[in-house]
mmCIF file of C-alpha atoms in Angstrom:
data_model
loop_
_atom_site.group_PDB
_atom_site.id
_atom_site.type_symbol
_atom_site.label_atom_id
_atom_site.label_comp_id
_atom_site.label_asym_id
_atom_site.label_seq_id
_atom_site.Cartn_x
_atom_site.Cartn_y
_atom_site.Cartn_z
ATOM 1 C CA MET C 1 0.000 0.000 0.000
ATOM 2 C CA LYS C 2 1.603 3.214 -2.422
ATOM 3 C CA THR C 3 1.048 4.722 0.333
ATOM 4 C CA PRO C 4 1.540 6.205 0.301
ATOM 5 C CA ARG C 5 2.041 9.899 -2.999
ATOM 6 C CA PRO C 6 -0.651 12.460 -3.543
ATOM 7 C CA ALA C 7 1.168 13.389 -6.724
ATOM 8 C CA LEU C 8 4.854 12.965 -6.079
ATOM 9 C CA ALA C 9 7.423 10.897 -4.271
ATOM 10 C CA ALA C 10 8.007 13.639 -1.740
ATOM 11 C CA ALA C 11 4.407 13.444 -0.690
ATOM 12 C CA ALA C 12 4.708 9.698 -0.350
ATOM 13 C CA LEU C 13 7.271 9.968 2.419
ATOM 14 C CA LEU C 14 4.461 9.780 4.926
ATOM 15 C CA ALA C 15 4.372 7.695 8.095
ATOM 16 C CA THR C 16 3.263 4.283 6.913
ATOM 17 C CA THR C 17 0.968 3.279 9.697
ATOM 18 C CA THR C 18 -2.439 1.726 9.222
ATOM 19 C CA LEU C 19 -5.717 3.457 9.720
ATOM 20 C CA ALA C 20 -6.353 1.812 13.074
ATOM 21 C CA ALA C 21 -6.794 5.244 14.558
ATOM 22 C CA CYS C 22 -9.722 5.950 12.267
ATOM 23 C CA GLY C 23 -12.351 4.634 14.639
ATOM 24 C CA SER C 24 -11.753 6.985 17.549
ATOM 25 C CA SER C 25 -11.305 10.197 15.594
ATOM 26 C CA ALA C 26 -13.811 9.383 12.870
ATOM 27 C CA ASP C 27 -16.614 8.605 15.282
ATOM 28 C CA GLY C 28 -16.704 12.200 16.422
ATOM 29 C CA ALA C 29 -16.997 13.400 12.855
ATOM 30 C CA LYS C 30 -19.460 10.752 11.723
ATOM 31 C CA ALA C 31 -22.557 12.535 12.966
ATOM 32 C CA SER C 32 -21.762 15.564 10.836
ATOM 33 C CA ALA C 33 -20.107 13.769 7.909
ATOM 34 C CA ASP C 34 -23.230 13.982 5.773
ATOM 35 C CA GLY C 35 -24.071 17.457 6.970
ATOM 36 C CA GLY C 36 -27.428 18.724 8.058
ATOM 37 C CA ALA C 37 -29.486 21.807 7.620
ATOM 38 C CA GLY C 38 -27.028 24.684 7.870
ATOM 39 C CA ALA C 39 -24.125 22.384 8.782
ATOM 40 C CA ASP C 40 -20.832 22.038 6.989
ATOM 41 C CA VAL C 41 -20.152 18.725 5.287
ATOM 42 C CA VAL C 42 -17.185 16.945 6.896
ATOM 43 C CA LEU C 43 -14.705 15.339 4.523
ATOM 44 C CA ARG C 44 -12.694 12.728 6.408
ATOM 45 C CA LEU C 45 -9.134 12.273 5.120
ATOM 46 C CA PRO C 46 -6.094 10.289 6.293
ATOM 47 C CA ASP C 47 -3.644 12.633 8.000
ATOM 48 C CA PRO C 48 -1.010 13.712 5.442
ATOM 49 C CA GLY C 49 2.002 13.508 7.733
ATOM 50 C CA ASN C 50 5.027 15.761 7.282
ATOM 51 C CA ASN C 51 5.464 15.967 3.512
ATOM 52 C CA GLY C 52 3.538 16.889 0.411
ATOM 53 C CA PHE C 53 0.963 19.462 -0.618
ATOM 54 C CA LEU C 54 -1.751 18.035 1.612
ATOM 55 C CA ALA C 55 0.534 18.482 4.607
ATOM 56 C CA LEU C 56 1.086 22.085 3.551
ATOM 57 C CA GLY C 57 -2.639 22.482 2.985
ATOM 58 C CA LYS C 58 -3.251 21.327 6.538
ATOM 59 C CA LYS C 59 -0.622 23.691 7.917
ATOM 60 C CA ASP C 60 -1.522 26.840 5.993
ATOM 61 C CA GLY C 61 -5.288 26.280 5.942
ATOM 62 C CA SER C 62 -5.540 26.371 2.161
ATOM 63 C CA LEU C 63 -7.444 23.085 1.964
ATOM 64 C CA ASP C 64 -9.975 24.280 4.543
ATOM 65 C CA ARG C 65 -10.435 27.481 2.556
ATOM 66 C CA ALA C 66 -10.976 25.550 -0.664
ATOM 67 C CA LEU C 67 -13.592 23.347 0.996
ATOM 68 C CA ALA C 68 -15.262 26.265 2.776
ATOM 69 C CA ALA C 69 -16.271 27.585 -0.638
ATOM 70 C CA VAL C 70 -18.571 24.540 -0.954
ATOM 71 C CA HIS C 71 -19.668 24.554 2.708
ATOM 72 C CA ALA C 72 -17.354 21.736 3.745
ATOM 73 C CA LYS C 73 -14.421 21.185 6.071
ATOM 74 C CA VAL C 74 -11.781 18.511 6.549
ATOM 75 C CA ALA C 75 -11.351 16.102 9.443
ATOM 76 C CA TRP C 76 -8.012 14.274 9.588
ATOM 77 C CA THR C 77 -8.533 10.663 10.667
ATOM 78 C CA GLY C 78 -5.682 8.218 11.170
ATOM 79 C CA SER C 79 -2.532 8.279 9.055
ATOM 80 C CA ALA C 80 -1.854 7.757 5.387
ATOM 81 C CA GLY C 81 -0.525 4.321 4.593
ATOM 82 C CA PRO C 82 -1.324 1.183 2.558
ATOM 83 C CA PHE C 83 -4.632 1.267 0.698
ATOM 84 C CA ALA C 84 -5.973 -2.049 1.999
ATOM 85 C CA PRO C 85 -6.839 -0.705 5.486
ATOM 86 C CA ALA C 86 -8.046 2.544 3.910
ATOM 87 C CA ALA C 87 -10.439 0.571 1.696
ATOM 88 C CA GLN C 88 -11.777 -1.158 4.793
ATOM 89 C CA ALA C 89 -12.215 2.210 6.508
ATOM 90 C CA LEU C 90 -14.113 3.556 3.488
ATOM 91 C CA SER C 91 -16.398 0.539 3.513
ATOM 92 C CA ALA C 92 -16.949 0.906 7.272
ATOM 93 C CA ASP C 93 -17.939 4.597 6.923
ATOM 94 C CA GLN C 94 -14.884 5.717 8.896
ATOM 95 C CA LEU C 95 -13.303 7.604 6.004
ATOM 96 C CA ASP C 96 -14.595 9.544 2.993
ATOM 97 C CA VAL C 97 -11.611 9.716 0.630
ATOM 98 C CA ALA C 98 -8.232 7.996 0.438
ATOM 99 C CA GLN C 99 -5.432 7.417 -2.023
ATOM 100 C CA GLY C 100 -3.835 4.167 -3.120
ATOM 101 C CA SER C 101 -2.582 2.447 -6.249
ATOM 102 C CA ILE C 102 -4.760 0.987 -8.975
ATOM 103 C CA THR C 103 -3.152 -2.376 -8.215
ATOM 104 C CA SER C 104 -4.252 -2.305 -4.574
ATOM 105 C CA ALA C 105 -7.614 -0.877 -5.643
ATOM 106 C CA VAL C 106 -8.183 -3.805 -8.013
ATOM 107 C CA ALA C 107 -7.412 -6.221 -5.181
ATOM 108 C CA ALA C 108 -9.897 -4.366 -2.935
ATOM 109 C CA LEU C 109 -12.538 -4.218 -5.675
ATOM 110 C CA ALA C 110 -12.349 -8.002 -5.882
ATOM 111 C CA GLN C 111 -13.949 -8.034 -2.433
ATOM 112 C CA LYS C 112 -17.093 -6.047 -1.548
ATOM 113 C CA PRO C 113 -15.986 -2.496 -2.283
ATOM 114 C CA GLY C 114 -17.421 0.470 -0.446
ATOM 115 C CA PHE C 115 -15.808 3.046 -2.725
ATOM 116 C CA LYS C 116 -15.395 4.368 -6.251
ATOM 117 C CA LEU C 117 -12.434 6.027 -7.960
ATOM 118 C CA PHE C 118 -12.613 9.675 -9.011
ATOM 119 C CA ALA C 119 -9.047 10.755 -9.902
ATOM 120 C CA GLN C 120 -5.770 9.319 -11.103
ATOM 121 C CA THR C 121 -2.099 10.212 -11.120
ATOM 122 C CA ALA C 122 0.072 8.788 -13.883
ATOM 123 C CA PRO C 123 2.305 5.829 -12.953
ATOM 124 C CA ASP C 124 5.531 6.625 -11.107
ATOM 125 C CA GLY C 125 8.140 5.467 -13.562
ATOM 126 C CA VAL C 126 11.212 6.322 -11.493
ATOM 127 C CA GLY C 127 10.269 6.062 -7.809
ATOM 128 C CA GLU C 128 9.076 2.473 -7.679
ATOM 129 C CA GLY C 129 10.552 -0.797 -8.829
ATOM 130 C CA ILE C 130 12.738 -3.663 -7.617
ATOM 131 C CA LEU C 131 15.572 -2.800 -5.243
ATOM 132 C CA VAL C 132 18.813 -4.697 -4.723
ATOM 133 C CA LYS C 133 21.816 -3.768 -2.615
ATOM 134 C CA ASN C 134 24.704 -2.043 -4.379
ATOM 135 C CA HIS C 135 27.029 -4.989 -3.731
ATOM 136 C CA SER C 136 24.483 -7.578 -4.879
ATOM 137 C CA PRO C 137 25.499 -10.172 -7.484
ATOM 138 C CA ILE C 138 22.050 -9.702 -9.029
ATOM 139 C CA LYS C 139 22.610 -7.639 -12.158
ATOM 140 C CA SER C 140 19.501 -8.422 -14.194
ATOM 141 C CA VAL C 141 15.918 -9.566 -13.667
ATOM 142 C CA GLN C 142 16.951 -12.995 -14.956
ATOM 143 C CA ASP C 143 19.340 -13.219 -11.991
ATOM 144 C CA LEU C 144 16.311 -13.288 -9.657
ATOM 145 C CA VAL C 145 15.730 -16.939 -10.545
ATOM 146 C CA GLY C 146 16.099 -18.986 -7.364
ATOM 147 C CA ARG C 147 16.202 -15.825 -5.226
ATOM 148 C CA LYS C 148 13.924 -14.399 -2.544
ATOM 149 C CA VAL C 149 12.102 -11.142 -3.275
ATOM 150 C CA ALA C 150 10.144 -9.290 -0.596
ATOM 151 C CA VAL C 151 6.691 -8.152 -1.730
ATOM 152 C CA SER C 152 3.496 -6.913 -0.172
ATOM 153 C CA GLN C 153 0.690 -9.188 -1.267
ATOM 154 C CA GLY C 154 -1.857 -8.069 -3.831
ATOM 155 C CA GLY C 155 -0.772 -4.515 -4.656
ATOM 156 C CA THR C 156 2.016 -2.384 -6.073
ATOM 157 C CA SER C 157 4.843 -4.538 -4.798
ATOM 158 C CA GLU C 158 3.668 -7.886 -6.119
ATOM 159 C CA TYR C 159 2.569 -6.248 -9.374
ATOM 160 C CA LEU C 160 6.001 -4.714 -10.025
ATOM 161 C CA LEU C 161 7.755 -8.030 -9.473
ATOM 162 C CA LEU C 162 5.360 -9.979 -11.680
ATOM 163 C CA LYS C 163 5.570 -7.356 -14.432
ATOM 164 C CA ALA C 164 9.355 -7.477 -14.354
ATOM 165 C CA LEU C 165 9.361 -11.263 -14.562
ATOM 166 C CA GLU C 166 6.874 -11.314 -17.427
ATOM 167 C CA LYS C 167 8.772 -8.675 -19.397
ATOM 168 C CA ASN C 168 12.001 -10.655 -19.035
ATOM 169 C CA ASN C 169 10.441 -14.060 -19.738
ATOM 170 C CA VAL C 170 11.129 -15.386 -16.259
ATOM 171 C CA PRO C 171 8.475 -17.852 -14.982
ATOM 172 C CA ALA C 172 6.910 -16.469 -11.803
ATOM 173 C CA ASP C 173 7.355 -19.778 -9.970
ATOM 174 C CA LYS C 174 11.123 -19.575 -10.438
ATOM 175 C CA VAL C 175 11.344 -16.658 -7.995
ATOM 176 C CA GLU C 176 10.327 -16.973 -4.346
ATOM 177 C CA ARG C 177 7.951 -14.270 -3.198
ATOM 178 C CA VAL C 178 8.362 -13.457 0.491
ATOM 179 C CA TYR C 179 5.173 -11.759 1.644
ATOM 180 C CA LEU C 180 5.824 -9.001 4.153
ATOM 181 C CA ARG C 181 4.160 -5.779 5.174
ATOM 182 C CA ALA C 182 5.952 -2.916 3.451
ATOM 183 C CA ASP C 183 6.693 -1.107 6.707
ATOM 184 C CA GLN C 184 8.307 -4.250 8.125
ATOM 185 C CA THR C 185 10.548 -5.064 5.167
ATOM 186 C CA SER C 186 13.446 -2.645 5.482
ATOM 187 C CA GLY C 187 15.241 -4.576 8.219
ATOM 188 C CA VAL C 188 14.745 -7.879 6.419
ATOM 189 C CA PHE C 189 16.141 -6.417 3.206
ATOM 190 C CA ASN C 190 19.073 -4.689 4.881
ATOM 191 C CA SER C 191 20.054 -7.843 6.783
ATOM 192 C CA GLY C 192 20.175 -9.898 3.593
ATOM 193 C CA GLN C 193 17.322 -12.233 4.491
ATOM 194 C CA VAL C 194 15.841 -11.447 1.081
ATOM 195 C CA ASP C 195 17.761 -10.770 -2.113
ATOM 196 C CA ALA C 196 15.560 -8.021 -3.517
ATOM 197 C CA TRP C 197 12.585 -5.866 -2.601
ATOM 198 C CA ALA C 198 9.785 -4.728 -4.894
ATOM 199 C CA THR C 199 8.441 -1.484 -3.487
ATOM 200 C CA TRP C 200 7.339 2.099 -4.082
ATOM 201 C CA ASN C 201 8.795 5.515 -3.346
ATOM 202 C CA THR C 202 7.772 5.738 0.302
ATOM 203 C CA PHE C 203 10.353 3.021 0.956
ATOM 204 C CA SER C 204 12.662 3.196 -2.048
ATOM 205 C CA THR C 205 13.770 6.757 -1.291
ATOM 206 C CA PRO C 206 15.254 6.018 2.169
ATOM 207 C CA ALA C 207 16.632 2.674 0.963
ATOM 208 C CA ILE C 208 18.480 4.341 -1.915
ATOM 209 C CA ALA C 209 19.606 7.329 0.137
ATOM 210 C CA ASN C 210 20.580 5.560 3.351
ATOM 211 C CA SER C 211 20.981 1.831 2.798
ATOM 212 C CA GLY C 212 23.143 1.419 -0.285
ATOM 213 C CA ALA C 213 20.380 0.183 -2.565
ATOM 214 C CA HIS C 214 19.528 0.838 -6.199
ATOM 215 C CA PHE C 215 16.836 -0.163 -8.663
ATOM 216 C CA LEU C 216 17.395 -3.361 -10.568
ATOM 217 C CA ALA C 217 14.385 -2.294 -12.634
ATOM 218 C CA THR C 218 12.096 0.720 -12.322
ATOM 219 C CA GLY C 219 8.379 0.924 -12.952
ATOM 220 C CA LYS C 220 9.035 2.543 -16.323
ATOM 221 C CA GLU C 221 11.443 -0.206 -17.323
ATOM 222 C CA VAL C 222 8.932 -2.972 -16.571
ATOM 223 C CA GLY C 223 6.079 -1.199 -18.390
ATOM 224 C CA SER C 224 4.077 -0.461 -15.246
ATOM 225 C CA ASP C 225 0.475 0.763 -15.433
ATOM 226 C CA ASN C 226 0.422 1.302 -11.681
ATOM 227 C CA TYR C 227 -1.478 4.564 -11.424
ATOM 228 C CA ALA C 228 -2.101 6.269 -8.118
ATOM 229 C CA VAL C 229 -5.852 6.661 -7.635
ATOM 230 C CA TRP C 230 -8.156 8.570 -5.310
ATOM 231 C CA ALA C 231 -11.180 6.760 -3.911
ATOM 232 C CA VAL C 232 -14.354 8.206 -2.420
ATOM 233 C CA ARG C 233 -16.773 6.440 -0.113
ATOM 234 C CA ASN C 234 -19.904 5.116 -1.824
ATOM 235 C CA GLY C 235 -22.693 7.639 -1.595
ATOM 236 C CA PHE C 236 -20.516 10.609 -0.659
ATOM 237 C CA ALA C 237 -20.100 11.775 -4.241
ATOM 238 C CA ASP C 238 -23.837 11.390 -4.845
ATOM 239 C CA LYS C 239 -24.710 13.490 -1.792
ATOM 240 C CA HIS C 240 -21.876 16.018 -2.064
ATOM 241 C CA PRO C 241 -20.683 16.304 -5.688
ATOM 242 C CA ALA C 242 -19.516 19.895 -5.241
ATOM 243 C CA VAL C 243 -17.291 18.830 -2.322
ATOM 244 C CA VAL C 244 -15.700 16.035 -4.348
ATOM 245 C CA ARG C 245 -15.112 18.405 -7.270
ATOM 246 C CA ALA C 246 -13.591 21.060 -5.013
ATOM 247 C CA PHE C 247 -11.288 18.488 -3.434
ATOM 248 C CA TYR C 248 -10.282 17.168 -6.847
ATOM 249 C CA THR C 249 -9.467 20.684 -8.049
ATOM 250 C CA TYR C 250 -7.287 21.200 -4.977
ATOM 251 C CA LEU C 251 -5.452 17.918 -5.673
ATOM 252 C CA HIS C 252 -4.856 18.816 -9.307
ATOM 253 C CA ASP C 253 -3.770 22.422 -8.833
ATOM 254 C CA ASN C 254 -1.516 21.831 -5.857
ATOM 255 C CA GLY C 255 -0.038 18.692 -7.374
ATOM 256 C CA LEU C 256 1.200 20.836 -10.248
ATOM 257 C CA LYS C 257 2.725 23.301 -7.787
ATOM 258 C CA GLU C 258 4.531 20.496 -5.955
ATOM 259 C CA LYS C 259 5.863 19.034 -9.182
ATOM 260 C CA ALA C 260 7.342 22.437 -10.050
ATOM 261 C CA ASP C 261 9.113 22.787 -6.697
ATOM 262 C CA PRO C 262 9.076 19.500 -4.755
ATOM 263 C CA ALA C 263 11.694 20.644 -2.235
ATOM 264 C CA ALA C 264 9.260 23.257 -0.902
ATOM 265 C CA TYR C 265 6.886 20.495 0.207
ATOM 266 C CA LEU C 266 9.325 18.481 2.308
ATOM 267 C CA ASN C 267 9.424 18.632 6.124
ATOM 268 C CA VAL C 268 6.321 20.801 6.336
ATOM 269 C CA PHE C 269 5.884 20.458 10.103
ATOM 270 C CA THR C 270 9.300 19.337 11.316
ATOM 271 C CA ASP C 271 12.787 18.750 9.951
ATOM 272 C CA SER C 272 13.711 16.206 12.622
ATOM 273 C CA GLY C 273 12.361 12.907 13.856
ATOM 274 C CA PRO C 274 11.101 9.768 12.087
ATOM 275 C CA THR C 275 8.829 11.589 9.610
ATOM 276 C CA ALA C 276 11.494 14.062 8.473
ATOM 277 C CA VAL C 277 13.259 13.768 5.129
ATOM 278 C CA THR C 278 16.992 13.667 5.741
ATOM 279 C CA ALA C 279 19.518 15.616 3.707
ATOM 280 C CA ALA C 280 20.529 12.410 1.927
ATOM 281 C CA GLU C 281 16.920 11.550 1.102
ATOM 282 C CA LYS C 282 16.057 15.022 -0.134
ATOM 283 C CA GLU C 283 18.010 14.767 -3.378
ATOM 284 C CA VAL C 284 16.352 11.451 -4.233
ATOM 285 C CA ALA C 285 12.881 12.712 -3.316
ATOM 286 C CA VAL C 286 13.234 15.929 -5.306
ATOM 287 C CA ASN C 287 14.465 14.069 -8.386
ATOM 288 C CA VAL C 288 11.517 11.679 -8.268
ATOM 289 C CA GLY C 289 9.090 14.486 -7.498
ATOM 290 C CA ARG C 290 10.073 16.541 -10.524
ATOM 291 C CA GLN C 291 9.330 13.576 -12.766
ATOM 292 C CA GLY C 292 5.962 12.913 -11.191
ATOM 293 C CA ALA C 293 2.488 14.030 -12.192
ATOM 294 C CA ALA C 294 -0.550 15.733 -10.708
ATOM 295 C CA ALA C 295 -3.956 14.211 -10.086
ATOM 296 C CA ASP C 296 -6.219 14.336 -13.123
ATOM 297 C CA VAL C 297 -9.569 13.071 -14.346
ATOM 298 C CA ILE C 298 -9.919 9.421 -15.303
ATOM 299 C CA SER C 299 -9.982 9.302 -19.106
ATOM 300 C CA GLU C 300 -10.981 6.483 -21.418
ATOM 301 C CA ALA C 301 -7.291 5.757 -22.004
ATOM 302 C CA ASP C 302 -6.721 5.528 -18.253
ATOM 303 C CA THR C 303 -9.708 3.213 -17.908
ATOM 304 C CA THR C 304 -8.253 0.912 -20.540
ATOM 305 C CA ARG C 305 -4.969 0.728 -18.636
ATOM 306 C CA PHE C 306 -6.837 0.073 -15.377
ATOM 307 C CA SER C 307 -8.510 -2.861 -17.110
ATOM 308 C CA THR C 308 -5.117 -4.093 -18.282
ATOM 309 C CA VAL C 309 -3.952 -4.183 -14.656
ATOM 310 C CA ALA C 310 -7.092 -6.078 -13.645
ATOM 311 C CA ARG C 311 -6.552 -8.608 -16.448
ATOM 312 C CA PHE C 312 -2.901 -9.042 -15.470
ATOM 313 C CA PHE C 313 -3.815 -9.711 -11.831
ATOM 314 C CA ALA C 314 -6.411 -12.275 -12.893
ATOM 315 C CA ASP C 315 -3.975 -13.981 -15.267
ATOM 316 C CA GLN C 316 -1.344 -14.091 -12.525
ATOM 317 C CA LYS C 317 -3.889 -15.514 -10.020
ATOM 318 C CA VAL C 318 -3.455 -12.533 -7.706
ATOM 319 C CA THR C 319 -7.240 -12.134 -7.878
ATOM 320 C CA LYS C 320 -9.548 -15.136 -8.133
ATOM 321 C CA GLN C 321 -11.467 -13.632 -11.022
ATOM 322 C CA LEU C 322 -11.262 -10.765 -13.482
ATOM 323 C CA VAL C 323 -12.339 -7.521 -11.814
ATOM 324 C CA ASP C 324 -14.395 -5.142 -13.961
ATOM 325 C CA VAL C 325 -13.109 -1.721 -12.900
ATOM 326 C CA LYS C 326 -15.439 0.415 -15.040
ATOM 327 C CA PRO C 327 -18.504 0.335 -12.745
ATOM 328 C CA TYR C 328 -16.365 1.798 -9.964
ATOM 329 C CA LEU C 329 -15.167 4.903 -11.818
ATOM 330 C CA ILE C 330 -16.566 8.419 -11.438
ATOM 331 C CA ASP C 331 -16.458 11.085 -14.135
ATOM 332 C CA ILE C 332 -15.784 14.259 -12.135
ATOM 333 C CA SER C 333 -17.093 16.477 -14.920
ATOM 334 C CA ALA C 334 -20.405 14.608 -14.952
ATOM 335 C CA LEU C 335 -21.167 15.076 -11.243
ATOM 336 C CA SER C 336 -24.396 17.035 -10.889
ATOM 337 C CA ASP C 337 -24.921 19.891 -8.475
ATOM 338 C CA GLY C 338 -27.897 18.198 -6.816
ATOM 339 C CA ALA C 339 -27.487 17.728 -3.105
ATOM 340 C CA ARG C 340 -24.808 19.599 -1.232
#
């Protein structure tokens, strides 16, 4: 769970904890989440952490101002992290919007989804991929045969590995997948208990900057269609289309600003502690950020690539059946102004 990058790698350097905290903080907002006569609509979001334009929007109040224009306000619930727990929180009415990858979204849609997708960010071609240590004897994807690769099950990580193997004509059963939570993999990788690690920029940036790692293959090199996507709780867009549109506009506009100057969106609240980007990490994060993209509408071309991901996961037996993504997509421009 790309956990998670609102538009850029810098924004993805968030604390990767689950949304276990959603219950306590969301309960207080739940009564007003749908709004009432004369009440502001509450949009419940995962806390953005210390980096990225949402963190800055929390600090400077710009997101609140953008939502106030449509009689809404934000409530920060839990922390940004893998999409799987966020999808559960959306389905449990503990969260209204969250970001993940299309790969993790497909895996969640294979269950009983409580969300739809309303925005996408183009695949991160340079910030995600398969990591190996600098001294590793593994020099090509073919060298992964007989090796152990750490992956998170059913999302970005497993997708990147399987795409790399397919592209290089390596049978998937010739490489051992070691299923680990992304936030528990660094120590295993650094100690040599696995030979490689398929991951995204939240984890690749510190590994490259601090742990002597490099990409064996990047997302771009394996032909990744791993978009970042924004999901909204079922029913919220129907009741509050203007709020969803206003939030989307904020994502798009501020994502472009971050892409232009990613360094300005690092260490928004603090430059020390576990959530801070170190000096060594900054260069990596800025480089990835400049090559990123901003959130945009979901086009027909994007939909086709989403379907390609779903087909790939079905073919690779990651999902038990082919997931039809189309019924779970929202056209932002088609949202009516009905209810507030």
